[in-house]
PDB file of C-alpha atoms in Angstrom:
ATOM      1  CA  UNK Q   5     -22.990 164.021 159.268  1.00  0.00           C
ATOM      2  CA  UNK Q   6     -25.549 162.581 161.123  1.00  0.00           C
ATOM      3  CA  UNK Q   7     -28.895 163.357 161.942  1.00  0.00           C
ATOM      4  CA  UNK Q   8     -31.666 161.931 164.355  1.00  0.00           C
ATOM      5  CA  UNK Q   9     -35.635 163.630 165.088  1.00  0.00           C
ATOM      6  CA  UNK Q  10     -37.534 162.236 167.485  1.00  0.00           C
ATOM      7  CA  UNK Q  11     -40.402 163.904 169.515  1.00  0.00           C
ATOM      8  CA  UNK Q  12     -39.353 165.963 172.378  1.00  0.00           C
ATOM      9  CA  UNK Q  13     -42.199 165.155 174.801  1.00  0.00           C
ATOM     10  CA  UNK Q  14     -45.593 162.871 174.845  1.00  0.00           C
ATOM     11  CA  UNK Q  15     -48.004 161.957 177.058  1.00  0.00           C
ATOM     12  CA  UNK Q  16     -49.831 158.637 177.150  1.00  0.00           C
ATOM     13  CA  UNK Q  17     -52.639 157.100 179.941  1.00  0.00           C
ATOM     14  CA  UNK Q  18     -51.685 154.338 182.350  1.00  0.00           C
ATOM     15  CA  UNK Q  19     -53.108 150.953 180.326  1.00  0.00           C
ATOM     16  CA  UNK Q  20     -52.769 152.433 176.640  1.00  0.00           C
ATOM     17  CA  UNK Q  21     -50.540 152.014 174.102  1.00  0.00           C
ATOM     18  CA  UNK Q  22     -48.369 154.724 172.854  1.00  0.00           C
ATOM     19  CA  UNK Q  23     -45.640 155.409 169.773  1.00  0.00           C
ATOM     20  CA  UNK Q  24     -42.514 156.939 169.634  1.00  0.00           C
ATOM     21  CA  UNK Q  25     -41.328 157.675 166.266  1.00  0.00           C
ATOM     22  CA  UNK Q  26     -37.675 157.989 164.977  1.00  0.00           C
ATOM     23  CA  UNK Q  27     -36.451 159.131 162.090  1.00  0.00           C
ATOM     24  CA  UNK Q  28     -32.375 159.275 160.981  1.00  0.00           C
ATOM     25  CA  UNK Q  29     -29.802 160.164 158.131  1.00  0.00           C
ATOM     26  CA  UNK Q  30     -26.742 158.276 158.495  1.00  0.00           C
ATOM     27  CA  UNK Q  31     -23.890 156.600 156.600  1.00  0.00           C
ATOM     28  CA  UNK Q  32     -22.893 153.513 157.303  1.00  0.00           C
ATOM     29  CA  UNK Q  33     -25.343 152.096 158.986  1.00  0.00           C
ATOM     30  CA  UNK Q  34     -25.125 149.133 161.272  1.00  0.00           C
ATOM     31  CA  UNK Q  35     -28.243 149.107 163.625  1.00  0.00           C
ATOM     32  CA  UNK Q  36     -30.305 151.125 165.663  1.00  0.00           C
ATOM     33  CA  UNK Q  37     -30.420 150.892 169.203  1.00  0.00           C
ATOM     34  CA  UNK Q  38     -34.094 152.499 171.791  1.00  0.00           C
ATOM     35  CA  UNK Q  39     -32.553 153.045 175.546  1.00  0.00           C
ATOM     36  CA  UNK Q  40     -34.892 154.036 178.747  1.00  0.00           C
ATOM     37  CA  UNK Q  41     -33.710 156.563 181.068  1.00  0.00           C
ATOM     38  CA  UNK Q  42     -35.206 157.438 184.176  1.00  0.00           C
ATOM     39  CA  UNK Q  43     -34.972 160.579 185.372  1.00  0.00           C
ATOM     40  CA  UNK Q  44     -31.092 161.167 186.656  1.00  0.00           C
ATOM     41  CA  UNK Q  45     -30.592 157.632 185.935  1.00  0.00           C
ATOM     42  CA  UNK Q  46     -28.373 155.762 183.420  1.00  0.00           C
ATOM     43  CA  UNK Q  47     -29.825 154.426 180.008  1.00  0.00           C
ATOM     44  CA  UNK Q  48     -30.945 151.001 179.700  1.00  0.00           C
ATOM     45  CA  UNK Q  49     -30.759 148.960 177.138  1.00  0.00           C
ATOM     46  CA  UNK Q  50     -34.780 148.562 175.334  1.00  0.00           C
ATOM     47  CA  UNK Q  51     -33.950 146.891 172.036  1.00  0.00           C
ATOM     48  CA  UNK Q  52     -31.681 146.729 168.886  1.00  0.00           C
ATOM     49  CA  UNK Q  53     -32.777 146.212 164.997  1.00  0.00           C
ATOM     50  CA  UNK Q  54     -30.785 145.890 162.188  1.00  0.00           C
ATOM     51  CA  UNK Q  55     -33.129 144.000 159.782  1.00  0.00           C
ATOM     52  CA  UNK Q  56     -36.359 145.664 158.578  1.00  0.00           C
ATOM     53  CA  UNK Q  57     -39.445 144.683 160.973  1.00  0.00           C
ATOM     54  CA  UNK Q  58     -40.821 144.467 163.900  1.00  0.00           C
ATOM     55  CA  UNK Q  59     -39.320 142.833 166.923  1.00  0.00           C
ATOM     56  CA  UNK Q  60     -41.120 142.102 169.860  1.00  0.00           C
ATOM     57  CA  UNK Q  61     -40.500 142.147 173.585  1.00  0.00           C
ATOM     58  CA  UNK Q  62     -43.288 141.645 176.218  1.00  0.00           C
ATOM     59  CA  UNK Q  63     -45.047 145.024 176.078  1.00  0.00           C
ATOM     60  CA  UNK Q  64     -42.277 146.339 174.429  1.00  0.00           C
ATOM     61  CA  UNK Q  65     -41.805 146.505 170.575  1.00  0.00           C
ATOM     62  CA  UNK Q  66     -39.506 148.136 168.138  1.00  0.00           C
ATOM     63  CA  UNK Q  67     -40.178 148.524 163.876  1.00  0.00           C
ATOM     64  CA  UNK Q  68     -37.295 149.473 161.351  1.00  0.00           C
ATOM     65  CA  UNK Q  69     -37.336 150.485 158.229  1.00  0.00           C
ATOM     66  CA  UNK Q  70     -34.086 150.969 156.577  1.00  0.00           C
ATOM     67  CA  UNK Q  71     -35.208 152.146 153.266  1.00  0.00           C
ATOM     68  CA  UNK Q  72     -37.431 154.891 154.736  1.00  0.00           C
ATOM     69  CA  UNK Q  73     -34.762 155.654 157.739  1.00  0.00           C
ATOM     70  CA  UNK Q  74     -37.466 155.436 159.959  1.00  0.00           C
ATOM     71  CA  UNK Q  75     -37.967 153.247 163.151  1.00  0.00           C
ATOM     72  CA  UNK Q  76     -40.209 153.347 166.176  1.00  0.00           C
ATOM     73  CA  UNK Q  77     -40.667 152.339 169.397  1.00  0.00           C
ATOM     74  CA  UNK Q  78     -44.509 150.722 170.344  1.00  0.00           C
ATOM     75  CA  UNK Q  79     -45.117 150.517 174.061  1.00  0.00           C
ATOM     76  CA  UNK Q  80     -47.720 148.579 175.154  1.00  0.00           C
ATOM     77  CA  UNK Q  81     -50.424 148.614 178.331  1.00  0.00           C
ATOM     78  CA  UNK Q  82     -48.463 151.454 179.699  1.00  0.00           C
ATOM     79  CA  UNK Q  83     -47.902 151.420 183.357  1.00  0.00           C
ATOM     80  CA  UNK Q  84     -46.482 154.572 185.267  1.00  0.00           C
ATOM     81  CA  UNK Q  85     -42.625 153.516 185.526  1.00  0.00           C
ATOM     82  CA  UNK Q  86     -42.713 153.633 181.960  1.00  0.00           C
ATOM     83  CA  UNK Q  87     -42.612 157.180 182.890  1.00  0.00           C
ATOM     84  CA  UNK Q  88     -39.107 157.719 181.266  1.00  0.00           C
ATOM     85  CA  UNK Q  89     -37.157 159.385 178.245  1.00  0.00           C
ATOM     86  CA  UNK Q  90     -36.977 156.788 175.473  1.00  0.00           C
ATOM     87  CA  UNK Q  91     -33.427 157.622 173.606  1.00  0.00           C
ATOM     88  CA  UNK Q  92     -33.511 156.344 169.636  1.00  0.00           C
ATOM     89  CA  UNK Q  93     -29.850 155.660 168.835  1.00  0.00           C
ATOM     90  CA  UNK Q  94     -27.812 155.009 165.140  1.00  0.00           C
ATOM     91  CA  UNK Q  95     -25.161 152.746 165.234  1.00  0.00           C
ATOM     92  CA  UNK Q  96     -22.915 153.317 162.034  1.00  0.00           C
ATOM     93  CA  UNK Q  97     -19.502 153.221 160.644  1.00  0.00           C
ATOM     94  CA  UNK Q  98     -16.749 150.100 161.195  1.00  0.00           C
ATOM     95  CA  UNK Q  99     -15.750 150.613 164.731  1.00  0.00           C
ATOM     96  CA  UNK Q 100     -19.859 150.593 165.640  1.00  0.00           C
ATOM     97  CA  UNK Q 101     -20.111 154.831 166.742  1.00  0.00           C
ATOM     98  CA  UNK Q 102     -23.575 155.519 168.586  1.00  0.00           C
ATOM     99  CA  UNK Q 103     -25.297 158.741 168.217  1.00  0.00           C
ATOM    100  CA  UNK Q 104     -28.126 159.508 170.469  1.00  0.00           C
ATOM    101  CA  UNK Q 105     -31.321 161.732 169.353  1.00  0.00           C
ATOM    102  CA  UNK Q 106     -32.144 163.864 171.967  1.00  0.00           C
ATOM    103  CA  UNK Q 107     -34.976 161.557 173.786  1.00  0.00           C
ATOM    104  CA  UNK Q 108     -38.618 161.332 173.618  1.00  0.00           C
ATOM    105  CA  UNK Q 109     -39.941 162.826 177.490  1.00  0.00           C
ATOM    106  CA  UNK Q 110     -42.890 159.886 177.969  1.00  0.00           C
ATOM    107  CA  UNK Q 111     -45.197 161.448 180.536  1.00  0.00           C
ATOM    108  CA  UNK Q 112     -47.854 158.477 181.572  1.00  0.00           C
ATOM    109  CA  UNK Q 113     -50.853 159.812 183.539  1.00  0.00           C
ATOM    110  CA  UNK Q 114     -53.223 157.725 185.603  1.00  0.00           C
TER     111      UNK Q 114
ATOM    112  CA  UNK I   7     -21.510 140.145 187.896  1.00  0.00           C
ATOM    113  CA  UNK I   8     -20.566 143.883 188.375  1.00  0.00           C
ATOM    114  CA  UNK I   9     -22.022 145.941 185.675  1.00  0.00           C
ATOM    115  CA  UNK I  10     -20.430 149.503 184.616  1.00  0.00           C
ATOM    116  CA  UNK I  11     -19.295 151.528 187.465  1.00  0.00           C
ATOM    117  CA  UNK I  12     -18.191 155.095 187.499  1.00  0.00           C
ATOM    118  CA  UNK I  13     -16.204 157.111 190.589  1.00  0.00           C
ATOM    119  CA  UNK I  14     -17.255 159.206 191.865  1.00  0.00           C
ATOM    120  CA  UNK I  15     -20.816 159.852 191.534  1.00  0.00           C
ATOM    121  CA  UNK I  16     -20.727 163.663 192.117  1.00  0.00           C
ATOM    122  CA  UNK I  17     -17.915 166.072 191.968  1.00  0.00           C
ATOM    123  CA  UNK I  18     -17.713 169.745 192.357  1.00  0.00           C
ATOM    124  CA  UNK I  19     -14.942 171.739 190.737  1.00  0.00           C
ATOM    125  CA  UNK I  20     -13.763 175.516 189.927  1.00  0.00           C
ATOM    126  CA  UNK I  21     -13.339 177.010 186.446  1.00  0.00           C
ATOM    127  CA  UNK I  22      -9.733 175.873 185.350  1.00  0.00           C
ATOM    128  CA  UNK I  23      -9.355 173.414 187.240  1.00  0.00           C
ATOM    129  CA  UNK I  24      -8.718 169.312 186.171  1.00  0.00           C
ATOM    130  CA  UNK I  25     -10.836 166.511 186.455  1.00  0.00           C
ATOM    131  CA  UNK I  26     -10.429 162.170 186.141  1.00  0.00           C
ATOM    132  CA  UNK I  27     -13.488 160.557 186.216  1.00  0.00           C
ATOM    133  CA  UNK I  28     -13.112 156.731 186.195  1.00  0.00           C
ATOM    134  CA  UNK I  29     -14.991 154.012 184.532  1.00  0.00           C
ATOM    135  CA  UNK I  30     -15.036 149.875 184.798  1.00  0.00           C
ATOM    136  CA  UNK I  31     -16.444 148.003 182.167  1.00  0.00           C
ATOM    137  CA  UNK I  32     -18.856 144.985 182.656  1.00  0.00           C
ATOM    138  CA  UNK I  33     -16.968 141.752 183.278  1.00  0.00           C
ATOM    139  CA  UNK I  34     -16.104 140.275 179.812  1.00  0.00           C
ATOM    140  CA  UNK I  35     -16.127 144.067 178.182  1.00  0.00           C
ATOM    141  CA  UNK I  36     -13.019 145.183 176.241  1.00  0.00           C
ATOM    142  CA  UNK I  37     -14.503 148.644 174.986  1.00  0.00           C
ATOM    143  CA  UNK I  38     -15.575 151.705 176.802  1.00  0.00           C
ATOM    144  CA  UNK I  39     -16.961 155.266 175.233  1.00  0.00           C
ATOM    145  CA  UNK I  40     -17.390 157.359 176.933  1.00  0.00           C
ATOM    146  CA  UNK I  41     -20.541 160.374 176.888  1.00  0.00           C
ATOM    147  CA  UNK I  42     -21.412 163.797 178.046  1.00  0.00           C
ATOM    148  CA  UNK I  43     -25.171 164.614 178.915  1.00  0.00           C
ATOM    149  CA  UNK I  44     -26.503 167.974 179.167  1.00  0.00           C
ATOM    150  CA  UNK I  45     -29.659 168.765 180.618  1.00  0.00           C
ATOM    151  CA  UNK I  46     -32.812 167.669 178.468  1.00  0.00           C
ATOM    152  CA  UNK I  47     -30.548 166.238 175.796  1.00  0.00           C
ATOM    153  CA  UNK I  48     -29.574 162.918 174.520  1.00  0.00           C
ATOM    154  CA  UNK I  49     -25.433 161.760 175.374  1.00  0.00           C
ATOM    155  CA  UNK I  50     -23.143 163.137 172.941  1.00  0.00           C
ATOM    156  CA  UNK I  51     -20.139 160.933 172.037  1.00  0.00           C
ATOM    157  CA  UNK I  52     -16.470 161.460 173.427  1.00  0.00           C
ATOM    158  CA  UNK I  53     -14.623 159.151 172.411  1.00  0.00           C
ATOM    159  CA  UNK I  54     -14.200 155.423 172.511  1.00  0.00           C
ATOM    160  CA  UNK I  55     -11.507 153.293 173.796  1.00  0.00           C
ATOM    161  CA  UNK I  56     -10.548 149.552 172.459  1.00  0.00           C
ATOM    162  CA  UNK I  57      -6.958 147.891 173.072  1.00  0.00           C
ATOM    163  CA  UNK I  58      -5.696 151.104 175.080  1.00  0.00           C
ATOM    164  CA  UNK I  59      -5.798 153.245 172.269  1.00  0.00           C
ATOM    165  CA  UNK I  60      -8.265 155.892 171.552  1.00  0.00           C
ATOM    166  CA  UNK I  61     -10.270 154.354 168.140  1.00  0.00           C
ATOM    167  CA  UNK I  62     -12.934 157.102 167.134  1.00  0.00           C
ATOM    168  CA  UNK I  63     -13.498 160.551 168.671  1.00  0.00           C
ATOM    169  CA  UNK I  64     -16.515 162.671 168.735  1.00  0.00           C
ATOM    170  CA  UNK I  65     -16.516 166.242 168.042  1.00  0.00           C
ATOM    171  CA  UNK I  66     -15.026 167.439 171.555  1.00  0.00           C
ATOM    172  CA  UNK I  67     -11.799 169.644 171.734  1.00  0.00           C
ATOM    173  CA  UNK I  68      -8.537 168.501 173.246  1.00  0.00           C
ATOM    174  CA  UNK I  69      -8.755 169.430 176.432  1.00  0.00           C
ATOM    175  CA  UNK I  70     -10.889 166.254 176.889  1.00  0.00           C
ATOM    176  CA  UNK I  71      -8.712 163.438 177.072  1.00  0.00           C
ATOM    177  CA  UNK I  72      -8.813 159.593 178.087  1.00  0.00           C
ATOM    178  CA  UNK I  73      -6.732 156.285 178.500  1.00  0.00           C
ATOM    179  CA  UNK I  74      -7.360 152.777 178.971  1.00  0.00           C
ATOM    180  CA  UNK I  75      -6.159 150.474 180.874  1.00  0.00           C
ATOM    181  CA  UNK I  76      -4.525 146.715 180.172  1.00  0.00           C
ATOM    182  CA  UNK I  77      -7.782 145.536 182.430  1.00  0.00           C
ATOM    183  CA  UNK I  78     -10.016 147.369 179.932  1.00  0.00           C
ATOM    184  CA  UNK I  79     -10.810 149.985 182.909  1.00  0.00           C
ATOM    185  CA  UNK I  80     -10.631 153.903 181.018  1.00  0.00           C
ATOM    186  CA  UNK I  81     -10.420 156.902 182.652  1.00  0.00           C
ATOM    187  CA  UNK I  82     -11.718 160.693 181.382  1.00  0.00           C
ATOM    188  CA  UNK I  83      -9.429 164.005 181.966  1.00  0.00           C
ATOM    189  CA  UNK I  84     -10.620 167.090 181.484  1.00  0.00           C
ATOM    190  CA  UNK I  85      -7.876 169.899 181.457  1.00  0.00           C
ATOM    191  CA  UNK I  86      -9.070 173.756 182.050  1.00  0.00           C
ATOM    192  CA  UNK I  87     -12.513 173.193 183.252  1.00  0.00           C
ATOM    193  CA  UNK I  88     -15.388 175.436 181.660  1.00  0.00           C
ATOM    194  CA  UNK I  89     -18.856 176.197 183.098  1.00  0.00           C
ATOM    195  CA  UNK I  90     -20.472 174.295 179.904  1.00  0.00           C
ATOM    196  CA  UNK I  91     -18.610 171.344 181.128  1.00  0.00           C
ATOM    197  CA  UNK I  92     -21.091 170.848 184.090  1.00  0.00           C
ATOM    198  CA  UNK I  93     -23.106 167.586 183.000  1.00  0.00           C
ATOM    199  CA  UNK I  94     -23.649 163.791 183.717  1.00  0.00           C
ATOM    200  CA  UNK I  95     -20.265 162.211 182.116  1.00  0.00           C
ATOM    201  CA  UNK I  96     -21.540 158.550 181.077  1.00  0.00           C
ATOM    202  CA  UNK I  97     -19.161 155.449 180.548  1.00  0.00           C
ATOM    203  CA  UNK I  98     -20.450 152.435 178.554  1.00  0.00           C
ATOM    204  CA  UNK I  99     -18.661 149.164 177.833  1.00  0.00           C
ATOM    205  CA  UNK I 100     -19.253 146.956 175.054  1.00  0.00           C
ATOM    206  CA  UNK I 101     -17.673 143.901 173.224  1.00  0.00           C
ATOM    207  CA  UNK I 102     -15.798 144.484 170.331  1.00  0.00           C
ATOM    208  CA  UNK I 103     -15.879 142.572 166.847  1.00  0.00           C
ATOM    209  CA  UNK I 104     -18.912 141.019 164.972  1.00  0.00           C
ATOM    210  CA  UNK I 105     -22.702 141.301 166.658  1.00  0.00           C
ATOM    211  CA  UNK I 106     -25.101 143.433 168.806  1.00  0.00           C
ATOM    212  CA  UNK I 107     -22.045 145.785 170.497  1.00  0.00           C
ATOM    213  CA  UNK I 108     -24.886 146.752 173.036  1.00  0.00           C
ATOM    214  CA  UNK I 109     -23.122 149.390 174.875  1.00  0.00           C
ATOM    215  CA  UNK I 110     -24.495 149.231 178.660  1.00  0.00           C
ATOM    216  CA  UNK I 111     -24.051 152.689 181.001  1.00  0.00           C
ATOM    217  CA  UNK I 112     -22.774 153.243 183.988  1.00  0.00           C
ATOM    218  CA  UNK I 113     -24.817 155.574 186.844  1.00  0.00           C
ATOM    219  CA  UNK I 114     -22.536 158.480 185.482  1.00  0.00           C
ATOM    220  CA  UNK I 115     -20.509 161.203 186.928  1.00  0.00           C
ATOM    221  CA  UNK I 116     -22.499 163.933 187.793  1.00  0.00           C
ATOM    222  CA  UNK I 117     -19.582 167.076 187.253  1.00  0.00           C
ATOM    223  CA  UNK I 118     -20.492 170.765 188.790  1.00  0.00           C
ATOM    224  CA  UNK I 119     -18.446 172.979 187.454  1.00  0.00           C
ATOM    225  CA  UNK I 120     -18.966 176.515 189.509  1.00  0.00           C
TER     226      UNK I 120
END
C-alpha cells in the first residue's frame, strides 16, 4: 500500500519563511507532486520532482529525497493568500496513480 | 483555453437515490480521474479514465461508476446514494504517455446527500 504523513496544521507570520514536510512509502515511484487549495476551492498545481533536489520557483521551493522518502515544501516571504492547505502527492505505478496526504492547514498571521 | 469544468457545482440528493456528475478535460487532455474529498482530508482516488475505458481504480465499491467519452469528456454515477457520500467530487485531466502527467482540477461537485 501506500502511505503519506504530512503535518495536519501550521502557522507561520506574514514575511517569514515556513516548511512543510512530507514523508511517503510507495512502490513504484514516479514523482511527487505539492498542490494549494484554498479553502472550498480546487487544488492547484505548486510543483513536481522526480530527481533528488531542490527546485525552485519564485518564493516557492520544493526538495526530494528519494532515498530517504522524504520531500518538502519551503515557502518563502509568506504573504496572507498563502493562507491555504498545501496537499503533498505520490505519483507511482505505470499508468501514473496520485495519492494525496491529507494536507498541511497553513495558517499565516499578520 | 477552457480549463477543467465540472456540472453542476452543487447538488442535493436523498439517500438511494442516483447521481451523474460531469467533467471536461482541459483542451489537449485525453485522461480524467476522478476524486472524492471529505471534509479536512486530502482527495481520495476513484478511478481514472484513458481511451474510454476505465484504466486503474481506487479502493471505492461498485456502486461508483464512470465512462468516457470519444471527446475525452467522463462522467461519474453513483447508484444507491449513502450519507458518507456527501463530499466535493473532483475531476482532473491530464496527458497521457511519457512526462510531468500534471493532473489539473476542476472547481468540483459539491454533492449533499440528506
Amino acid at each position: 500500500g501506500q502511505n503519506i504523513d504530512q503535518p495536519t496544521e501550521m502557522t507561520a507570520t506574514e514575511g517569514a519563511i515556513v516548511q512543510i514536510n512530507c514523508t511517503y512509502q510507495t512502490s513504484g515511484f514516479n514523482g511527487l507532486f505539492w498542490y494549494q487549495q484554498h479553502a472550498g476551492e480546487a487544488p492547484t498545481f505548486l510543483s513536481y520532482n522526480v530527481l533528488d533536489g531542490l527546485e525552485e520557483k519564485g518564493r516557492f521551493s520544493s526538495f526530494l529525497s528519494r532515498s530517504k522518502g522524504y520531500s518538502y515544501l519551503l515557502l518563502k516571504e509568506l504573504q496572507m493568500k498563502d493562507s491555504a492547505s498545501y496537499l503533498c502527492a505520490v505519483n507511482s505505478g505505470g499508468y501514473q496513480k496520485v495519492t494525496f496526504g491529507i494536507g498541511t492547514k497553513l495558517q499565516v498571521i499578520p | 483555453d477552457a480549463g477543467v469544468t465540472q456540472s453542476p457545482t452543487h447538488l442535493i440528493k436523498t439517500r438511494g437515490q442516483q447521481v451523474t456528475l460531469r467533467c471536461s478535460p482541459k483542451s489537449g487532455h485525453d485522461t480524467v480521474s476522478w476524486y472524492q474529498q471529505a471534509l479536512g482530508q486530502g482527495p481520495q482516488f476513484i478511478f481514472q479514465y484513458y481511451e474510454e475505458e476505465e484504466r486503474q481504480r481506487g479502493n471505492f465499491p461498485d456502486r461508483f461508476s464512470g465512462h468516457q467519452f470519444p471527446n475525452y469528456s467522463s462522467e461519474l454515477n453513483v447508484n444507491a446514494l449513502l450519507l458518507g457520500d456527501s463530499a466535493l467530487y473532483l475531476c482532473a485531466s491530464s496527458l497521457a504517455g511519457l512526462g510531468e502527467n500534471i493532473q489539473y482540477f476542476g472547481a468540483g461537485t459539491r454533492l449533499s446527500v440528506l
